[in-house]
Each structure stands twice: as C-alpha cells, then as structure tokens.
PDB file of C-alpha atoms in Angstrom:
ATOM      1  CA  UNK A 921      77.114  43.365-138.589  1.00 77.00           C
ATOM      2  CA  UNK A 922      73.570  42.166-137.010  1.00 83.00           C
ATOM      3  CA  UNK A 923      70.538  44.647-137.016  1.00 86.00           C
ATOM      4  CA  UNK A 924      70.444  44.874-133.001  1.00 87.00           C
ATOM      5  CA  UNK A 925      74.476  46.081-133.083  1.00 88.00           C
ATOM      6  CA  UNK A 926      73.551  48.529-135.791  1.00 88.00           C
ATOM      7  CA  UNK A 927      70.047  49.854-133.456  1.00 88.00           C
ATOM      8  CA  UNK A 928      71.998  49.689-130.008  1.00 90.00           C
ATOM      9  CA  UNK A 929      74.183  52.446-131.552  1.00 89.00           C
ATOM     10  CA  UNK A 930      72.084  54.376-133.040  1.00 89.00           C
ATOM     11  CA  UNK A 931      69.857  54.596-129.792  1.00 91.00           C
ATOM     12  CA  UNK A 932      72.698  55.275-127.573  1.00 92.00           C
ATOM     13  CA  UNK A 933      74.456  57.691-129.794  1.00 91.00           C
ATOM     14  CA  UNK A 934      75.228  61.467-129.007  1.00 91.00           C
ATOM     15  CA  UNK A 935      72.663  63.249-131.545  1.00 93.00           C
ATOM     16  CA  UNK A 936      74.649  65.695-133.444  1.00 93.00           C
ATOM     17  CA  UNK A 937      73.613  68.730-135.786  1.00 96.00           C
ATOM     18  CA  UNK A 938      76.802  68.795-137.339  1.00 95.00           C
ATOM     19  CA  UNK A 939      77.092  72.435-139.605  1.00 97.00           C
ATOM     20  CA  UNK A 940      79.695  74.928-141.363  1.00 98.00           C
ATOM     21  CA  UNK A 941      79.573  78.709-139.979  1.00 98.00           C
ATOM     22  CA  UNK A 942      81.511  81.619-141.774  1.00 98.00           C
ATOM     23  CA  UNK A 943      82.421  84.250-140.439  1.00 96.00           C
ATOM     24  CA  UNK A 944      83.590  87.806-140.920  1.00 97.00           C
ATOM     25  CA  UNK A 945      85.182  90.577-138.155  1.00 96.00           C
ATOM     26  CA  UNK A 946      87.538  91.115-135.374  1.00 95.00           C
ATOM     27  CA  UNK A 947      88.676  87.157-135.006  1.00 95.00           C
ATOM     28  CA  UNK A 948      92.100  87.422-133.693  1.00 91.00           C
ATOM     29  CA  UNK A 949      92.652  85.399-130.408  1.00 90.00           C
ATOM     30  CA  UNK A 950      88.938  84.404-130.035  1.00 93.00           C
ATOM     31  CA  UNK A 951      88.818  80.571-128.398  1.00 94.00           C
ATOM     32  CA  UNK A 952      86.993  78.018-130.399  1.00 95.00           C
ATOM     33  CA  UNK A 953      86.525  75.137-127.523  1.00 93.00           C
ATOM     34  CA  UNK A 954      85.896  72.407-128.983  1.00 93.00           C
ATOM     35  CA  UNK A 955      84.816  73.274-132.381  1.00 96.00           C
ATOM     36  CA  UNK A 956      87.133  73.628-135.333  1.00 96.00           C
ATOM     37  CA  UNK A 957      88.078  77.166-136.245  1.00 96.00           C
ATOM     38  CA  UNK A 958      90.133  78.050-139.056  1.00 95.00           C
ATOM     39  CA  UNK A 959      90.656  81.961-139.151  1.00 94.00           C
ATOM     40  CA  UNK A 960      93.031  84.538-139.967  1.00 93.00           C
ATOM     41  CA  UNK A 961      92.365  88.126-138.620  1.00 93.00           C
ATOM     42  CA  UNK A 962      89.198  88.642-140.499  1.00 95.00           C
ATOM     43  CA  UNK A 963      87.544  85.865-141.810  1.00 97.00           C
ATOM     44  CA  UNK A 964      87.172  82.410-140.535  1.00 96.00           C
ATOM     45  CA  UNK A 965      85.321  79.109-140.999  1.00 97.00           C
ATOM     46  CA  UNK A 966      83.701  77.128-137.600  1.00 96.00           C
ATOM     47  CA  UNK A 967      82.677  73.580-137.828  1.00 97.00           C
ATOM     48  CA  UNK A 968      81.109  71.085-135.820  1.00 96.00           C
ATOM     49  CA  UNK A 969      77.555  71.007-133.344  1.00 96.00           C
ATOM     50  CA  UNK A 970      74.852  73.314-134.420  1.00 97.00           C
ATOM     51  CA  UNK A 971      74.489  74.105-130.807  1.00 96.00           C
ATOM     52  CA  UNK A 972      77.948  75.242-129.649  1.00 96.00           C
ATOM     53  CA  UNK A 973      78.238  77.225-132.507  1.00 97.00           C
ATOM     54  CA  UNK A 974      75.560  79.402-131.751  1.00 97.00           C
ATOM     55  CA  UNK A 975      76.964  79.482-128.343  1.00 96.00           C
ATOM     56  CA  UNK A 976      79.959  81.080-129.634  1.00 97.00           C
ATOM     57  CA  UNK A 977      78.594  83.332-132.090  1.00 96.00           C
ATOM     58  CA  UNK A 978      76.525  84.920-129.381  1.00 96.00           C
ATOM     59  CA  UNK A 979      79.582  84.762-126.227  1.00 96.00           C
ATOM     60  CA  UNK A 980      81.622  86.650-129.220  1.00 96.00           C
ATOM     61  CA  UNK A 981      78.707  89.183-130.849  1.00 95.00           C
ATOM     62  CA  UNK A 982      80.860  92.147-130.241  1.00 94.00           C
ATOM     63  CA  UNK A 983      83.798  91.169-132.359  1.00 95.00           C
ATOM     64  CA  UNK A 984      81.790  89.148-135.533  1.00 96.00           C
ATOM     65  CA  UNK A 985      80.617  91.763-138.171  1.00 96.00           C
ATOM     66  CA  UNK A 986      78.461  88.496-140.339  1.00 96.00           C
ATOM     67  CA  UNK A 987      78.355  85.091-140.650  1.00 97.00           C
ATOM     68  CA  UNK A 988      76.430  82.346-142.268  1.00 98.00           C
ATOM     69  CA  UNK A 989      75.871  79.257-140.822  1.00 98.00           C
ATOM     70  CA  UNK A 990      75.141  76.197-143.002  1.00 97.00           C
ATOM     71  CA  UNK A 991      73.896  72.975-141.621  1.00 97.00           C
ATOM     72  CA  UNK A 992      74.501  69.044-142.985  1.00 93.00           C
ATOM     73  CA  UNK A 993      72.463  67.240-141.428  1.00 93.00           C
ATOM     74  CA  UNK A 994      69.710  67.283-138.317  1.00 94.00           C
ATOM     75  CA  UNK A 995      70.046  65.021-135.126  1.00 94.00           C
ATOM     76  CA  UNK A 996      72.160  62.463-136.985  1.00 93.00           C
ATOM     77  CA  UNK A 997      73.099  59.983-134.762  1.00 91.00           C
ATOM     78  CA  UNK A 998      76.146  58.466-136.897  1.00 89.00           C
ATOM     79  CA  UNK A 999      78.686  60.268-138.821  1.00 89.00           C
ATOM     80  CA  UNK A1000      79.628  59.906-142.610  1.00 92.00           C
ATOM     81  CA  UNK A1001      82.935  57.678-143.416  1.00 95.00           C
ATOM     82  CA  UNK A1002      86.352  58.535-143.355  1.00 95.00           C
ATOM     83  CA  UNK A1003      86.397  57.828-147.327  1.00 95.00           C
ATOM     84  CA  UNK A1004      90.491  58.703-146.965  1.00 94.00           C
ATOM     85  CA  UNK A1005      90.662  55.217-145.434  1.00 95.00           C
ATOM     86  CA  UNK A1006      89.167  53.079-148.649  1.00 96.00           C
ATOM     87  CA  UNK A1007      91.833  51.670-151.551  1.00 95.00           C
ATOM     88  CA  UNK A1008      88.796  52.362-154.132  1.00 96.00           C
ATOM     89  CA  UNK A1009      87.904  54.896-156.291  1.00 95.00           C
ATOM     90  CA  UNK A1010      85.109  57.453-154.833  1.00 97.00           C
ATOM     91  CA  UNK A1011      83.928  60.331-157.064  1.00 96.00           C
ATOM     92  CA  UNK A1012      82.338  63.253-155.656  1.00 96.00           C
ATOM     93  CA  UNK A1013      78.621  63.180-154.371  1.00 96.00           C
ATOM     94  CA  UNK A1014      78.552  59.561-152.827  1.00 97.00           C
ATOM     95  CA  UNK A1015      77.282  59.440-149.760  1.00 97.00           C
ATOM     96  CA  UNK A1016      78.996  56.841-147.224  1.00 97.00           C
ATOM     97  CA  UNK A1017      77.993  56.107-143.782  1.00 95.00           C
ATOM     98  CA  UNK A1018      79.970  54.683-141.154  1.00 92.00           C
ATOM     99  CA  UNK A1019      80.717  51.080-140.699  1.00 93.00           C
ATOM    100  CA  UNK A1020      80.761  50.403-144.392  1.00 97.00           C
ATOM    101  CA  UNK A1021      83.460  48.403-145.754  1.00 97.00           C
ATOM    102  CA  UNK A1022      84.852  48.700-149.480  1.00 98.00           C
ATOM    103  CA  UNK A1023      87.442  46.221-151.175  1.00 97.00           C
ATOM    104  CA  UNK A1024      90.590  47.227-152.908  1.00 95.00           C
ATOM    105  CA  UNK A1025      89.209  48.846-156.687  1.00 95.00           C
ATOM    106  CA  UNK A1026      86.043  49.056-155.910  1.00 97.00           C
ATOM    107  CA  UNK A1027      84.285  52.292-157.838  1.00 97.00           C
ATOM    108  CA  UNK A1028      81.587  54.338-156.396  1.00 98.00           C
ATOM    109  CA  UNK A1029      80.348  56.699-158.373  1.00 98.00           C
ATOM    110  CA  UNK A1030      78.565  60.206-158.145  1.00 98.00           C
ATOM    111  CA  UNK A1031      74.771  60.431-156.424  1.00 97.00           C
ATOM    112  CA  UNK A1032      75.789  56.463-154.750  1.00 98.00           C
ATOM    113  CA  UNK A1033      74.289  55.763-151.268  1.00 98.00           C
ATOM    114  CA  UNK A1034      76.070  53.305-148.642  1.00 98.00           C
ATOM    115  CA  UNK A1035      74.182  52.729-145.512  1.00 95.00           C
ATOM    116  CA  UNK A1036      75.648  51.774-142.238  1.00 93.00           C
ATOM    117  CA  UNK A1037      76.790  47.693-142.488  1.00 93.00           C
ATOM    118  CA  UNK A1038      76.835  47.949-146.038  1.00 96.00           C
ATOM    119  CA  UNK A1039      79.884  45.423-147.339  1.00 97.00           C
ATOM    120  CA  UNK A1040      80.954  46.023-150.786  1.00 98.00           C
ATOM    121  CA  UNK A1041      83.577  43.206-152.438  1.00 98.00           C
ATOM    122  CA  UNK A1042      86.562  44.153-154.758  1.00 97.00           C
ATOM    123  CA  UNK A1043      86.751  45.902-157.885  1.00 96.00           C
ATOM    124  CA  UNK A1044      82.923  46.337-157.617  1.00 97.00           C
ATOM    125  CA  UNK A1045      81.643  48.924-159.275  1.00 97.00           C
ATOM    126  CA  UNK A1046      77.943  50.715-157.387  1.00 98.00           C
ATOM    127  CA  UNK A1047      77.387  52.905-160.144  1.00 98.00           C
ATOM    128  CA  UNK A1048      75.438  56.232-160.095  1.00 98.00           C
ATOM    129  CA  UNK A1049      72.550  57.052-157.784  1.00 98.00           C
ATOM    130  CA  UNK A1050      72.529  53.505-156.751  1.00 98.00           C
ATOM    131  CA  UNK A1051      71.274  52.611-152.841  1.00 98.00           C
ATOM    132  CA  UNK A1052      72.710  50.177-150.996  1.00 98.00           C
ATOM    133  CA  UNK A1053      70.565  49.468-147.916  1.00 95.00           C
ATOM    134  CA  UNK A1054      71.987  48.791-144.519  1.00 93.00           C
ATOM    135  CA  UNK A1055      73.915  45.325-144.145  1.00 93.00           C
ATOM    136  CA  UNK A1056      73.565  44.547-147.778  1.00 96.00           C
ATOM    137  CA  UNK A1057      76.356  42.561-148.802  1.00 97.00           C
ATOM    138  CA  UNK A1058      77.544  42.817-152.722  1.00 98.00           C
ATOM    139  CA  UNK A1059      80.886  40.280-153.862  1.00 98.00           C
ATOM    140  CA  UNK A1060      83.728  40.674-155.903  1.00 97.00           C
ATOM    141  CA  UNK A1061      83.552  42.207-159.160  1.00 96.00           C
ATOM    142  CA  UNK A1062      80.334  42.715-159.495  1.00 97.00           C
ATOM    143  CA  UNK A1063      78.284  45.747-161.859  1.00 97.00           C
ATOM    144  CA  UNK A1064      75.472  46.935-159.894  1.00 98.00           C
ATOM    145  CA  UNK A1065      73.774  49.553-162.258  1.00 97.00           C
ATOM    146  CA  UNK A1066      72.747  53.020-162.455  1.00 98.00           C
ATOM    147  CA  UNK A1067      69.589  53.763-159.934  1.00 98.00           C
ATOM    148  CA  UNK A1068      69.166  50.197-158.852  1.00 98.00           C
ATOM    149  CA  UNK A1069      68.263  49.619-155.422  1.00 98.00           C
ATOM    150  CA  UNK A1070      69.901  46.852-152.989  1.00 98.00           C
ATOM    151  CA  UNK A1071      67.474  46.848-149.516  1.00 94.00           C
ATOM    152  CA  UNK A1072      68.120  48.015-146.461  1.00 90.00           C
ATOM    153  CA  UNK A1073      67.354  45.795-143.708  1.00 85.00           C
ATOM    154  CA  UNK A1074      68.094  47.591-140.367  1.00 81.00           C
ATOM    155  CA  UNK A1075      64.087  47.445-139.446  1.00 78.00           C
ATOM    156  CA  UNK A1076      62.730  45.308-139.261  1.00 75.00           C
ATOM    157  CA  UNK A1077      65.795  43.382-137.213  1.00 77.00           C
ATOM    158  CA  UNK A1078      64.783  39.883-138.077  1.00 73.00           C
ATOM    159  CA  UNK A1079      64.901  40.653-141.783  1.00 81.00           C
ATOM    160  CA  UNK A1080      67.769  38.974-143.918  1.00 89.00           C
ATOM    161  CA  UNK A1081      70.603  41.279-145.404  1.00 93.00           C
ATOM    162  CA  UNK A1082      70.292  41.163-149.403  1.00 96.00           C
ATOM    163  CA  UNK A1083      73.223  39.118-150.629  1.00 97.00           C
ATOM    164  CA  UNK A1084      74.695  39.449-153.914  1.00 98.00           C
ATOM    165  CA  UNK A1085      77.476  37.189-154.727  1.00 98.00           C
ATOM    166  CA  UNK A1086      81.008  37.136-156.688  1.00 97.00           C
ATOM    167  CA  UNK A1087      81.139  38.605-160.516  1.00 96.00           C
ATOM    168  CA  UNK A1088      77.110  39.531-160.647  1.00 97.00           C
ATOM    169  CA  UNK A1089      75.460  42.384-163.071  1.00 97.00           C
ATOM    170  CA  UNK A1090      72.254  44.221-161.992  1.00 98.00           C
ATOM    171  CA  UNK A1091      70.911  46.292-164.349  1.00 97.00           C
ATOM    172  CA  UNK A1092      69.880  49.857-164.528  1.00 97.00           C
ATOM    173  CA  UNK A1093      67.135  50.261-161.750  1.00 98.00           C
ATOM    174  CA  UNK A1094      66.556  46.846-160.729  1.00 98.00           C
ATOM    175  CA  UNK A1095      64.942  46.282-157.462  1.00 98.00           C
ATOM    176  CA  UNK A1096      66.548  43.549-155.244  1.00 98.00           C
ATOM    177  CA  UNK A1097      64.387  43.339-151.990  1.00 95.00           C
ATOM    178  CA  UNK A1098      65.554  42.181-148.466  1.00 93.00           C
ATOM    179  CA  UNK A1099      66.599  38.399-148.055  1.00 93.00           C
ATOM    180  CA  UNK A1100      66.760  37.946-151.686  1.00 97.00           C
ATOM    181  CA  UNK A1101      70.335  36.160-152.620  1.00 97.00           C
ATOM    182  CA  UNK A1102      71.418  36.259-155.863  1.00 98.00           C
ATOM    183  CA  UNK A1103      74.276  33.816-157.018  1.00 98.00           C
ATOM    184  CA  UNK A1104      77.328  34.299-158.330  1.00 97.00           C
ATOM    185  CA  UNK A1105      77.986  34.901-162.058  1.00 96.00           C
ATOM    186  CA  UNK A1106      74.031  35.775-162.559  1.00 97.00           C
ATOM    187  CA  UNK A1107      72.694  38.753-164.337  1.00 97.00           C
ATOM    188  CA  UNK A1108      69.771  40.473-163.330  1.00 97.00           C
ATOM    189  CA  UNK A1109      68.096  43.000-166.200  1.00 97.00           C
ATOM    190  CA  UNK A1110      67.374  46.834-166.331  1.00 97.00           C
ATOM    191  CA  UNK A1111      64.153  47.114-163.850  1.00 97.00           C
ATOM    192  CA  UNK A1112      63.641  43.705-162.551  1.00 98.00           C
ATOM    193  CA  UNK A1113      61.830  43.666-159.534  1.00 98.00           C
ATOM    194  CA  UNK A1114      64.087  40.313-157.243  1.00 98.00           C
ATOM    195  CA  UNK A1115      61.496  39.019-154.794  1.00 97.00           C
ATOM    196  CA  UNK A1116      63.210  35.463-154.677  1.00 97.00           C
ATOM    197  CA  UNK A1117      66.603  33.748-154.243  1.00 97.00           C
ATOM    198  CA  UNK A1118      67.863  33.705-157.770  1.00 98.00           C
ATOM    199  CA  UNK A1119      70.943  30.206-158.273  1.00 97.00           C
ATOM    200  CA  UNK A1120      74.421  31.269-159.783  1.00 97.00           C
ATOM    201  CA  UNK A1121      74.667  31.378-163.578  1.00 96.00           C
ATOM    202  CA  UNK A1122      71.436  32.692-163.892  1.00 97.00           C
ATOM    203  CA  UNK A1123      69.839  35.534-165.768  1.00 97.00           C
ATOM    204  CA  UNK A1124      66.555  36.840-164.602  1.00 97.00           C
ATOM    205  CA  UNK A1125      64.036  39.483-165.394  1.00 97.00           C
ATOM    206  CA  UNK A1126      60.810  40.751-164.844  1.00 97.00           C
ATOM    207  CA  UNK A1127      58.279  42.267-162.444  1.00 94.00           C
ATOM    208  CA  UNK A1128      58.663  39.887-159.912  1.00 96.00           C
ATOM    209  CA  UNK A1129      62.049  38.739-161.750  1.00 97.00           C
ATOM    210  CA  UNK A1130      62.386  35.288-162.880  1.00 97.00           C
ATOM    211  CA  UNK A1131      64.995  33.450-164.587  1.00 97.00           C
ATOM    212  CA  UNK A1132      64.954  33.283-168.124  1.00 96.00           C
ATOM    213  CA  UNK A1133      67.894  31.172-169.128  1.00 94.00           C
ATOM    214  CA  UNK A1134      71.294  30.315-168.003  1.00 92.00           C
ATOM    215  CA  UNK A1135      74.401  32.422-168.244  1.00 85.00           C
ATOM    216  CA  UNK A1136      76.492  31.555-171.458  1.00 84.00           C
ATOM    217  CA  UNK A1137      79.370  32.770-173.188  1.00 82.00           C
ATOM    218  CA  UNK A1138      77.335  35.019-174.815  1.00 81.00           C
ATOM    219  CA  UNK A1139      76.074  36.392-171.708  1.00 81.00           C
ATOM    220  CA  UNK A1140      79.466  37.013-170.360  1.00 79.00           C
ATOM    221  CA  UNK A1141      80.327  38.838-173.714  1.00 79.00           C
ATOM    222  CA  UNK A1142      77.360  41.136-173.283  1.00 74.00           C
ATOM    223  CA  UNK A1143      78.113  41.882-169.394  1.00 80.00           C
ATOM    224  CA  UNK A1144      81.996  41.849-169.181  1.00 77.00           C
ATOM    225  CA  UNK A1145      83.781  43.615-166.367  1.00 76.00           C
ATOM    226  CA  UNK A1146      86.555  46.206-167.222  1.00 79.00           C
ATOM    227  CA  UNK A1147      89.522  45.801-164.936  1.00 79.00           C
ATOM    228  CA  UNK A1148      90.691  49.151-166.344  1.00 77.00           C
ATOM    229  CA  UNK A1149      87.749  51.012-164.749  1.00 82.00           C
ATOM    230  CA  UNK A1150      89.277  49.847-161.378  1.00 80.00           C
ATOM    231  CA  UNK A1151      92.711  50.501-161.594  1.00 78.00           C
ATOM    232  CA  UNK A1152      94.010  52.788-158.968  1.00 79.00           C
ATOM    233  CA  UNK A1153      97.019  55.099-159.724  1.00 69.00           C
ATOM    234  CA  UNK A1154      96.793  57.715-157.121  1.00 63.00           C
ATOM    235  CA  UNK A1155      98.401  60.744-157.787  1.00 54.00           C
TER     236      UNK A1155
END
C-alpha cells in the first residue's frame, strides 16, 4: 500500500468519536437508530459515535436514571482491525489498525502496535510493546524484540517503507529507521540504532548499527526460532 492511498483515506474519511455509554432506568422499547444497544429492562450498554449518543441520552432524559459514557478514541479517521479475521495468535492489549495484514502463526503480543499498511510475514513473532510504523513490511519467521521500533513512513509520502526480510532477529529496543532494509537471516542487537541497508547473513550493532560479522552456526544457535510458540490450536 503507497503513502498517497493510505493519506487519500484518511483525508476523506468520516471522523468518528467512537465510545461505550452505560446506562441505567426505564429502557424497555427505547429506539437505538443506528447505534448498538444491548439492554434488558434496566440496564443497557450503547456503542458507537460520541455524538449520536448524546443525542439519545438527551431525546430519552425522562426514562435514563444514570449512565456513564466512556470514549476510545477522538476524531479517528480509521477504525481498529477485525483481529477475528487473522490465523495468528493475538494476546490482549495489541493495538491493530486497519489495512494490516498478518500471516498464518504469526504472534503478537501484549502492549504491540500495528499501523495502517503494516505487512507482517508468517510465524513472525512482534513481541511486546513493539511499533510497527505504517507500511513497514517484516518476512517470514522473523523475532522482532521487546520495545523495538520498525518506522512509520506515512509522512513524509516519498519516504521508503522499512523492510525486514525472511527469518531476521531484532533485538530488544532496536531502532530500525525508514528505508532501511535489512536482509534475510541477519540479526540486529538489543538497542542498535539501523540507519543503513544492512546485506543478509549479517549481524549488526551499534549506535548507528554496523555489521560486526557474518551470521554462523553459532549465531543461529543463539537466535533460533521456536515453531512451538506459533502453533495454533484454537479452542
């Protein structure tokens, strides 16, 4: 997905203030529109535009006792992702846009941030609190670690995506800024800072990062992939 597809949308989006409202009183009967309203007699739960739900609170005063309306977001102008639609593993607190795409197995875990035309390969694993910038592209089994940080490269437009390719590690808090490529089967260490294109079987490091040597068996030893980490048996 190109940077101007990715702008044109968000200029020409609907701006939403998308919330959760709960409610308490008299609810039998009362007409929702076009929000979602889950109720029995008493109690109920409203979701969707900020706006229209203070419309209805206010068209229906007489007959709600309390509520408590809790908002998600403010003028976002695209929605999360339908995460039900992935074959991966997602734990709870990652925080997918839409127009992301995830391979079969790959793992996201907790505190993770996808922006919009991320691509993310299978049986990767985008460990905690990582950020993957808009477009970024990541391969196929790949480790990208704990707090590191892929860049985003909606603005500027003309910017290169960050590329990572097939079976790469990136360690805890690295850095890997936009238009850098890294190659496949290359290893990038805890905090490097990747300002340039770093070749396949390489293992760099650093502040900028630089390579140090070239990927060996005892490399791969240190940095192996766990298939069982990416098995899905969903129950």
């Amino acid at each position: 997905m190109d940077a101007e597809t990715i702008i044109k949308m968000i200029k020409d989006s609907k701006k939403t203030t998308p919330a959760i409202c709960y409610l308490s009183g008299n609810l039998r009967g009362l007409d929702a529109g076009s929000l979602t309203f889950v109720n029995g007699n008493d109690f109920g739960i409203l979701s969707g535009n900020l706006k229209e739900i203070r419309a209805f609170i206010e068209k229906n005063s007489g007959k709600i006792e309390g509520h408590f309306i809790e908002v998600r977001a403010r003028n976002s102008a695209l929605p999360l992702a339908d995460i039900s639609k992935y074959e991966a593993r997602i734990e709870p607190g990652a925080i997918i846009r839409d127009m992301v795409e995830i391979g079969r197995n790959a793992v996201i875990m907790m505190g993770a941030v996808l922006n919009i035309g991320a691509v993310i390969g299978e049986g990767t694993m985008i460990d905690m609190n990582v950020v993957v910038g808009g477009r970024a592209i990541v391969g196929k089994n790949c480790h990208i670690g704990a707090g590191a940080v892929l860049a985003g490269v909606v603005e500027p437009p003309s910017a290169s995506p960050v590329r990572i390719g097939d079976n790469v590690v990136v360690g805890a808090n690295a850095v890997i800024l936009e238009g850098v490529e890294v190659g496949q089967n290359s290893v990038i260490a805890a905090g490097a800072v990747v300002t340039k294109d770093i070749p396949p079987y390489s293992v760099a490091a650093g502040l900028p990062a630089r390579v140090i040597k070239q990927y060996d068996e005892k490399t791969a030893s240190k940095t192996q992939i766990v298939k069982d980490l990416r098995e899905i048996q969903e129950q």
